[in-house]
Coordinates of C-alpha atoms in Angstrom, one line a residue:
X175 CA -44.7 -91.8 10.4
X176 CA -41.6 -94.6 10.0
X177 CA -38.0 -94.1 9.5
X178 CA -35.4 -96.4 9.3
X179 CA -32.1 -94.8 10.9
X180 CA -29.2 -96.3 9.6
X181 CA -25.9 -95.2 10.4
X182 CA -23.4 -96.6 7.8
X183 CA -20.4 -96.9 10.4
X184 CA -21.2 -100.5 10.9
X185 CA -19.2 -100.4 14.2
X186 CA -20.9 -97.5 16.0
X187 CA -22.5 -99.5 18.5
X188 CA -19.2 -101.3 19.4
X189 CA -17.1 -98.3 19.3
X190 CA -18.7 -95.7 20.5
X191 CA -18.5 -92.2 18.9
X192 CA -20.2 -88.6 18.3
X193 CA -22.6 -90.7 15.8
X194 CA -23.7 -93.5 17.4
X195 CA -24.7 -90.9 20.2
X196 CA -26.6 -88.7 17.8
X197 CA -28.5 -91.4 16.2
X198 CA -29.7 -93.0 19.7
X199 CA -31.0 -89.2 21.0
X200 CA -32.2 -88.0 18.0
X201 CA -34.4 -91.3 17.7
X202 CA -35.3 -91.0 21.4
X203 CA -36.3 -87.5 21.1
X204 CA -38.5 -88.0 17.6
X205 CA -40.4 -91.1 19.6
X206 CA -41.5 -88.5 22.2
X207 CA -42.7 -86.4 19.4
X208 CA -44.8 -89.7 17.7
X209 CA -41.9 -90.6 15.2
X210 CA -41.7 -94.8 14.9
X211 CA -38.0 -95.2 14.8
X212 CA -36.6 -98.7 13.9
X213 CA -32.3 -98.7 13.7
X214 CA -31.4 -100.9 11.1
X215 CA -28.4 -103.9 11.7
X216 CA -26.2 -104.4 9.1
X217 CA -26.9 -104.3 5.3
X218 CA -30.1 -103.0 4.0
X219 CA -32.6 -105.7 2.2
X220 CA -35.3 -104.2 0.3
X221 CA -37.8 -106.8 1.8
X222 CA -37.0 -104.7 4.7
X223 CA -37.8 -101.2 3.3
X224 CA -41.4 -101.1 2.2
X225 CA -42.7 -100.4 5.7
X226 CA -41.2 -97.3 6.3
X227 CA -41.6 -93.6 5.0
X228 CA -38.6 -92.8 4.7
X229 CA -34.8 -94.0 5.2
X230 CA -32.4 -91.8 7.2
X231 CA -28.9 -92.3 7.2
X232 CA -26.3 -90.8 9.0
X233 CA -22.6 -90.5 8.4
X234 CA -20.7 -89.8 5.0
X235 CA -17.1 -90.1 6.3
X236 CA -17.3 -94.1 6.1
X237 CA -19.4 -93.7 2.2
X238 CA -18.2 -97.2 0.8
X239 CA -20.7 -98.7 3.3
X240 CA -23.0 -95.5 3.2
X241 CA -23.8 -95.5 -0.5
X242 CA -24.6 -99.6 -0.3
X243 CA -27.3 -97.9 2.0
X244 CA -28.3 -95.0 -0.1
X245 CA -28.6 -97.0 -3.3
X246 CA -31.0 -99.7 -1.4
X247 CA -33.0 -97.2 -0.2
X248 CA -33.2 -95.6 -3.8
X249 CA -34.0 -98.9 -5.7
X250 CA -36.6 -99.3 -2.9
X251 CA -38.7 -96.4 -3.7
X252 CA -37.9 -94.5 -0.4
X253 CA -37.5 -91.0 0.6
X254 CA -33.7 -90.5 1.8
X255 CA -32.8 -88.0 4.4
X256 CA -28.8 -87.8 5.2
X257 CA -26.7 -86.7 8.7
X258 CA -23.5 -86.1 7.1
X259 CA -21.8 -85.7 10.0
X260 CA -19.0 -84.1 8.0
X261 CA -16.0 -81.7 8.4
X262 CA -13.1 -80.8 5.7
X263 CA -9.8 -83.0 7.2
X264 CA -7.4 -82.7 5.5
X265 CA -5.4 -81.0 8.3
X266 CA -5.7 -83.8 10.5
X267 CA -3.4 -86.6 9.8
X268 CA -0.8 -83.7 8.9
X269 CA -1.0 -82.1 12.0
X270 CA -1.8 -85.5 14.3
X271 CA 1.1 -87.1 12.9
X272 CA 3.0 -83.8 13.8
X273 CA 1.7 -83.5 17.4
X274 CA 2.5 -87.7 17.6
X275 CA 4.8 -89.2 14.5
X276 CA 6.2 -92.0 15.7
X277 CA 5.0 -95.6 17.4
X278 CA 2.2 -97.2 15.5
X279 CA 5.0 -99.3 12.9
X280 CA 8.2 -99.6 12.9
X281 CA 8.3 -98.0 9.4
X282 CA 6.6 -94.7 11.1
X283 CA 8.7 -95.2 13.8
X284 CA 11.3 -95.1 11.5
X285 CA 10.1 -92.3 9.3
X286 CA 9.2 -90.0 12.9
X287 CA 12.8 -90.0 13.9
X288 CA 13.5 -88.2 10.7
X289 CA 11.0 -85.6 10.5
X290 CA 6.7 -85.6 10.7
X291 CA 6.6 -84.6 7.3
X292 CA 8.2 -88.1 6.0
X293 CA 5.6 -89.8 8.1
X294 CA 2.7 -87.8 6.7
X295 CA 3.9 -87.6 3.1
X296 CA 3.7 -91.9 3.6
X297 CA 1.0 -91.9 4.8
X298 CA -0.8 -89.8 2.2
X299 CA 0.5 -91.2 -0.2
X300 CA -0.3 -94.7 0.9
X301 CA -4.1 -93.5 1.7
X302 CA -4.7 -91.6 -1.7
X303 CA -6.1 -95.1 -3.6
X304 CA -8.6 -95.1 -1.0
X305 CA -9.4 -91.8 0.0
X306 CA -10.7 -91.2 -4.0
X307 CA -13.2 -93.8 -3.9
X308 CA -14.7 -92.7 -0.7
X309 CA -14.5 -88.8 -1.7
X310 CA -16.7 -90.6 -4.8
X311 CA -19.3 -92.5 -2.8
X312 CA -19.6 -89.7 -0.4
X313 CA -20.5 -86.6 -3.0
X314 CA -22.8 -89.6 -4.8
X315 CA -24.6 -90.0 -1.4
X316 CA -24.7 -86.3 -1.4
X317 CA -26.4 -86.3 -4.8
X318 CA -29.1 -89.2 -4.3
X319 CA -30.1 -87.9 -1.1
X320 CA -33.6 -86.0 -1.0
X321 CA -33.0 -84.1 2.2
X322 CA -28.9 -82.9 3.9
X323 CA -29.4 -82.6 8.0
X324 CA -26.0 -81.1 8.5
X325 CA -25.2 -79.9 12.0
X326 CA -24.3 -76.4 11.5
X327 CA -24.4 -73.8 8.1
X328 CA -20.0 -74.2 8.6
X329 CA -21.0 -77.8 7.6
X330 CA -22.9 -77.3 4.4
X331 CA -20.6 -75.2 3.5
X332 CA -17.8 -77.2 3.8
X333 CA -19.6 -80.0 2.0
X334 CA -20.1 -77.2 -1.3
X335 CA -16.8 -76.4 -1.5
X336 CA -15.1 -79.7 -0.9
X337 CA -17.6 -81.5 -3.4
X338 CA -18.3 -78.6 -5.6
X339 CA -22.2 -78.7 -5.4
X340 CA -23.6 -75.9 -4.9
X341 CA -26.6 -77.2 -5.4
X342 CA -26.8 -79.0 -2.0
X343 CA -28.0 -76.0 -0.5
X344 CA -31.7 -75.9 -1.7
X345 CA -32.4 -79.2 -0.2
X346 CA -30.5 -78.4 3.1
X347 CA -32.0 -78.3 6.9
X348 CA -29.5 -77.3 9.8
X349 CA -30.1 -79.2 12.5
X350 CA -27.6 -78.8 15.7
X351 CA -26.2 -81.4 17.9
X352 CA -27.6 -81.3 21.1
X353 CA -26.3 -82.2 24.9
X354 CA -28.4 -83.7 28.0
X355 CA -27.9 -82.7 31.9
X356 CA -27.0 -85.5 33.3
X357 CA -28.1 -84.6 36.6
X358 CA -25.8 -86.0 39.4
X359 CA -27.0 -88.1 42.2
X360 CA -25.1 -89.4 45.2
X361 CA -25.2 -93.0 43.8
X362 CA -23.8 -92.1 41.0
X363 CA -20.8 -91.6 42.3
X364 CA -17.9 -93.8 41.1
X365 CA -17.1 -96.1 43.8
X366 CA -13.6 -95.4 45.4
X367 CA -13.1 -92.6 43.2
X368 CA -11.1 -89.7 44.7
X369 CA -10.8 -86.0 43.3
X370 CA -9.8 -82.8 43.8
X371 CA -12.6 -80.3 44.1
X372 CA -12.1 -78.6 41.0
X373 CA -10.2 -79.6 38.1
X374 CA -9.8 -79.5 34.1
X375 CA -11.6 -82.5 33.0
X376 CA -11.4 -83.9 28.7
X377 CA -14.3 -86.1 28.3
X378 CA -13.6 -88.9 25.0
X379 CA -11.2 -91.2 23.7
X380 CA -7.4 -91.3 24.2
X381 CA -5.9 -90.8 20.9
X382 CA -4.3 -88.0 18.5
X383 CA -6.9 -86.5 17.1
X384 CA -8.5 -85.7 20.8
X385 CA -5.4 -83.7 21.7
X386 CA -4.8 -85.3 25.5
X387 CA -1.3 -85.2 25.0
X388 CA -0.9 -82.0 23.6
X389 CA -3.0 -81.0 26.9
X390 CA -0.6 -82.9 29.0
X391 CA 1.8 -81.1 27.8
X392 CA 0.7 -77.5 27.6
X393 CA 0.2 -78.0 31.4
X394 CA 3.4 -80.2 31.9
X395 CA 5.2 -77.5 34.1
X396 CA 1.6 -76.4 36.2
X397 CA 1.2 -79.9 38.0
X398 CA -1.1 -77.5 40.5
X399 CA -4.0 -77.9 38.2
X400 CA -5.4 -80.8 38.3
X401 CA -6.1 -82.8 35.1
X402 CA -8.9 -85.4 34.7
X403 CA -9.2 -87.4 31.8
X404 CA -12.2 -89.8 31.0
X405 CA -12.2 -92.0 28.0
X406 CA -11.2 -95.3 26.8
X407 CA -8.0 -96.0 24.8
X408 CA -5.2 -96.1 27.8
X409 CA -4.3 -99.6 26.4
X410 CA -3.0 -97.9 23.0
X411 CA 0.3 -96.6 22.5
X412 CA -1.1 -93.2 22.6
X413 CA -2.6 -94.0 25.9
X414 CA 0.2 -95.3 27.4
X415 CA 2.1 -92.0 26.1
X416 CA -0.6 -90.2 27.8
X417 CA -0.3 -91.8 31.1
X418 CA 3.4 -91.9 30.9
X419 CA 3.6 -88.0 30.7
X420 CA 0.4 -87.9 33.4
X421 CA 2.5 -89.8 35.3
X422 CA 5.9 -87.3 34.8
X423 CA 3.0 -84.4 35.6
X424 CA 1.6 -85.7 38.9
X425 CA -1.9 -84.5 39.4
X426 CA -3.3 -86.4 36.6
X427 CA -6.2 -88.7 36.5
X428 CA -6.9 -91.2 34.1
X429 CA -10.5 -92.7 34.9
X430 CA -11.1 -94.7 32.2
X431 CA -14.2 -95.2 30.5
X432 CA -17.0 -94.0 32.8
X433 CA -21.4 -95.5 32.6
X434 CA -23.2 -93.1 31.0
X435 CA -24.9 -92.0 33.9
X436 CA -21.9 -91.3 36.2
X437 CA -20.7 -89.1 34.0
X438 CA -23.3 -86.0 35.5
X439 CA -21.3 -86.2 38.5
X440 CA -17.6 -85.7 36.6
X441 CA -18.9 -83.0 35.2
X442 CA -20.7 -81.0 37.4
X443 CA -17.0 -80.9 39.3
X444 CA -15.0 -79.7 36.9
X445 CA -14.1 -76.2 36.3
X446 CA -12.8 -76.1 32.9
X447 CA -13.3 -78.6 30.2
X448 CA -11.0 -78.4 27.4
X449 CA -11.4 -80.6 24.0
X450 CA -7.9 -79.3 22.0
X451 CA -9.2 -81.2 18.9
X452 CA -8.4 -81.8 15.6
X453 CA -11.7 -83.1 14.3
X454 CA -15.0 -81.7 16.3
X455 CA -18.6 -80.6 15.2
X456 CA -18.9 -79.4 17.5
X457 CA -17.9 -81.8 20.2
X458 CA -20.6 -83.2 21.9
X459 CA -18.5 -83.7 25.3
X460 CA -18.2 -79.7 25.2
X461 CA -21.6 -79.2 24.7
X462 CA -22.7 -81.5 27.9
X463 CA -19.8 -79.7 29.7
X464 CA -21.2 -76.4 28.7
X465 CA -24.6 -77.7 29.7
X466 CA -23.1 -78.4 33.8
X467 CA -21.5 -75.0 34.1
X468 CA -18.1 -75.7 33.1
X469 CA -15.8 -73.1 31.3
X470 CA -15.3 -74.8 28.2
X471 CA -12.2 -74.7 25.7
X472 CA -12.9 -75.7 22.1
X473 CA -10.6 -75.6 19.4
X474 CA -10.5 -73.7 16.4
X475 CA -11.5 -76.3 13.6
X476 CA -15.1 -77.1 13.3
X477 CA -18.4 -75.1 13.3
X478 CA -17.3 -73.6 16.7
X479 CA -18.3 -70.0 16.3
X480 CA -22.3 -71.3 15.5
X481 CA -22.2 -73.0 18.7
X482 CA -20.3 -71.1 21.2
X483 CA -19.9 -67.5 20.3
X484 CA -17.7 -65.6 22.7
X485 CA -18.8 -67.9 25.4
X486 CA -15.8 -70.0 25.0
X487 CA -11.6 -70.0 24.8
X488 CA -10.4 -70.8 21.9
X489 CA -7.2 -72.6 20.9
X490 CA -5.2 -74.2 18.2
X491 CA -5.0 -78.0 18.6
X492 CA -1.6 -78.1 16.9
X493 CA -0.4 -75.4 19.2
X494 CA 1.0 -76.3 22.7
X495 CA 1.1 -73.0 23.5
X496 CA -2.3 -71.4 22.1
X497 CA -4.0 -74.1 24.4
X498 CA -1.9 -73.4 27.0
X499 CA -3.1 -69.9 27.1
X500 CA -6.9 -70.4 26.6
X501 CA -6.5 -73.1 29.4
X502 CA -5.0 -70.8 32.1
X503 CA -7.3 -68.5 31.0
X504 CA -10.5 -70.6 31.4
X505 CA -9.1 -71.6 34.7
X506 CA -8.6 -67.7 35.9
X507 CA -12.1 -66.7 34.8
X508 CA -15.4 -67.1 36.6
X509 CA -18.1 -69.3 36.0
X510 CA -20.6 -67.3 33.9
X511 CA -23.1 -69.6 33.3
X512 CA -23.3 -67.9 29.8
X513 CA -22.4 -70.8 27.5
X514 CA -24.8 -73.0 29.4
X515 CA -28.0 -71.1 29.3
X516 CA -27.2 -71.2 25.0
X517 CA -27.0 -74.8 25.3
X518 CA -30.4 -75.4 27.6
X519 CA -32.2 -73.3 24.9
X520 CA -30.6 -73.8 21.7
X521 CA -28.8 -77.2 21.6
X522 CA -31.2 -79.5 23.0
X523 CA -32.2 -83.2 21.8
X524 CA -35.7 -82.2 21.6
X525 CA -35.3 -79.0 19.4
X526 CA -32.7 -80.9 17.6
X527 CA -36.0 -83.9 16.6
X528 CA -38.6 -81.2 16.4
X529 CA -36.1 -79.7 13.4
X530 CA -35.1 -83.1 12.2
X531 CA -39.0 -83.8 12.4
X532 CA -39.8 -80.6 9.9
X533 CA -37.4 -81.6 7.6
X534 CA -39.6 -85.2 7.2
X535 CA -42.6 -83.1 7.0
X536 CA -41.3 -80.8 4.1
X537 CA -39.6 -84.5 2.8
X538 CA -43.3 -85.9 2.5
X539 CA -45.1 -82.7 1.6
X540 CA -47.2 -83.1 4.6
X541 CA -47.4 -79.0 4.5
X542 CA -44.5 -77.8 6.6
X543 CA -43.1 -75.0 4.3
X544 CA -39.1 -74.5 4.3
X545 CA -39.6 -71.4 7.0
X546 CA -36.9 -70.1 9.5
X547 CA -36.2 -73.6 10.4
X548 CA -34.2 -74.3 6.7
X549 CA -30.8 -73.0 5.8
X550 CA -30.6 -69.4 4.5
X551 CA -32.3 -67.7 7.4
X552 CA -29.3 -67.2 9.5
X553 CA -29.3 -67.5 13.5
X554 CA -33.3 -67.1 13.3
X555 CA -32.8 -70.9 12.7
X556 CA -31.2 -71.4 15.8

């Protein structure tokens, strides 16, 4: 078998995200099952299309490129299979711009200083033009696709209600995201780095929606915890923020962006890792967290409950003093090793390609039938 992975965030191998992380395991993991998985670069050409079996594309939040994608595909005669990678957001500039309203202009400067709700009323209104069209390519990707991957059943269902098709669900296949241990090794130790022996740690990038500051400040007056935060984006005016106040703090470590493979080591040291997000699904950082033994804090919004049960804290991103609570809380409490047996057994990369890989199969009608595996059956799928 051939697929063609495309990812229609053009950027997602420049600026790295949840995504761009999904499409490189999950075509690791299908090569180790026999898959041959090319990543397309750019625009799709339907000289380049005839070799495969089918086309898979991943991400319907930037559609304007996606449906380029989809409608190549389409004219080229190939199967489609689509990662939506999708969660309902309309929440998230309203309560980012509340948790940070001013800085990026000086018109939102301007318009912070008299109230968050100016700033967000401008900037939805501003964003409306836009926000239609892709709304419009993304429920026509939704339409022309053959096979839906969402990550979780909370997905799918958010994609019937936003885009009022209920009819999405009979071609649907959960498949999770997954995490890797990252085993540590003495080498990979960060050279010069020094650390306390325990510590809350946030894995990803500085900015608004990834709630460092609202962290920060929900542990402003316990400087004896020790914060660690790793992630690119210190050189934004959110970062800066960030550091400013982790400066104010004391205790606060800002590491940057950390190699892949050092990463094992930050989190096999950290007690608690705490993700007080506005947009997750579920967050792969928590996941790989989870997956080293850390007590994990996940926010409310997303397809949290699927993935973590009771095995995690839970607090509201917009809240300074919900994730305060579920922080302290998570720091208090024992490591139970609970949340990362779920992940070892259930969120793997592997199981994540051996479902993505029976989706194909039922795609092609090579004989898979849609059994336990398919969306309907509840946690047997999981």
């Amino acid at each position: 078998m051939r697929v063609l992975f495309v990812n229609s965030r053009r950027e997602w191998q420049l600026e790295w995200g949840g995504d761009s992380t999904q499409v490189v395991q999950t075509r690791r993991a299908l090569e180790r099952l026999g898959v041959c998985v090319d990543v397309a670069e750019g625009e799709l050409r339907l000289s380049d299309l005839a070799a495969y079996d089918l086309v898979h594309v991943f991400n319907i939040q930037t559609a304007l490129t996606g449906l380029r994608d989809v409608l190549a595909a389409k004219e080229a005669g190939n199967p489609i299979a689509l990662s939506p990678i999708y969660w309902d957001m309309r929440h998230l500039e309203r309560d980012a711009t509340k948790l940070f309203p001013r800085g990026w202009s000086l018109m939102a400067d301007l318009l912070g200083r008299l109230h968050w709700r100016a700033l967000y009323t401008a900037r939805t209104l501003k964003a409306a033009p836009r926000r239609r069209r892709v709304h419009r390519a993304a429920k026509q990707m939704l339409a022309l696709a053959d096979v839906l991957l969402p990550n979780s059943y909370a997905e799918m269902e958010a994609l019937v209600w936003t885009f009022n098709a209920a009819s999405l669900r009979q071609k649907a296949f959960v498949v999770p995201n997954a995490a890797d241990v990252l085993p540590p090794q003495p080498s990979d130790r960060p050279a010069g780095l020094r650390l306390p022996g325990e510590y809350v740690l946030e894995v990803g990038r500085l900015e608004p929606t990834k709630g460092q500051m609202a962290l920060l400040q929900a542990l402003a007056d316990v400087p004896s915890i020790p914060l660690v935060f790793v992630g690119r984006g210190q050189e934004t005016v959110y970062g800066r923020e960030c550091v400013r106040l982790g400066s104010i703090r004391g205790n606060t470590f800002f590491l940057g962006e950390i190699p892949r493979h050092q990463l094992g080591y930050i989190y096999e040291c950290a007690k608690v890792h705490a993700l007080p997000s506005l947009r997750e699904s579920p967050g792969l950082a928590t996941l790989e967290a989870a997956a080293h033994g850390a007590n994990c804090v996940v926010s409310i919004h997303g397809p949290v409950l699927e993935y973590f049960g009771q095995d995690a804290w839970y607090c509201d991103p917009s809240d300074i003093r919900s994730i305060r609570s579920a922080v302290l809380a998570a720091w208090a409490a024992p490591r139970t090793g609970n949340l990362r047996q779920k992940v070892l057994t259930r969120f793997t990369w592997h199981k994540a390609a051996e479902m993505t890989l029976a989706a194909y199969r039922w795609l092609l009608g090579l004989g898979d039938s849609r059994d336990d595996r398919a969306l309907g059956h509840g946690d047997a799928a999981w």
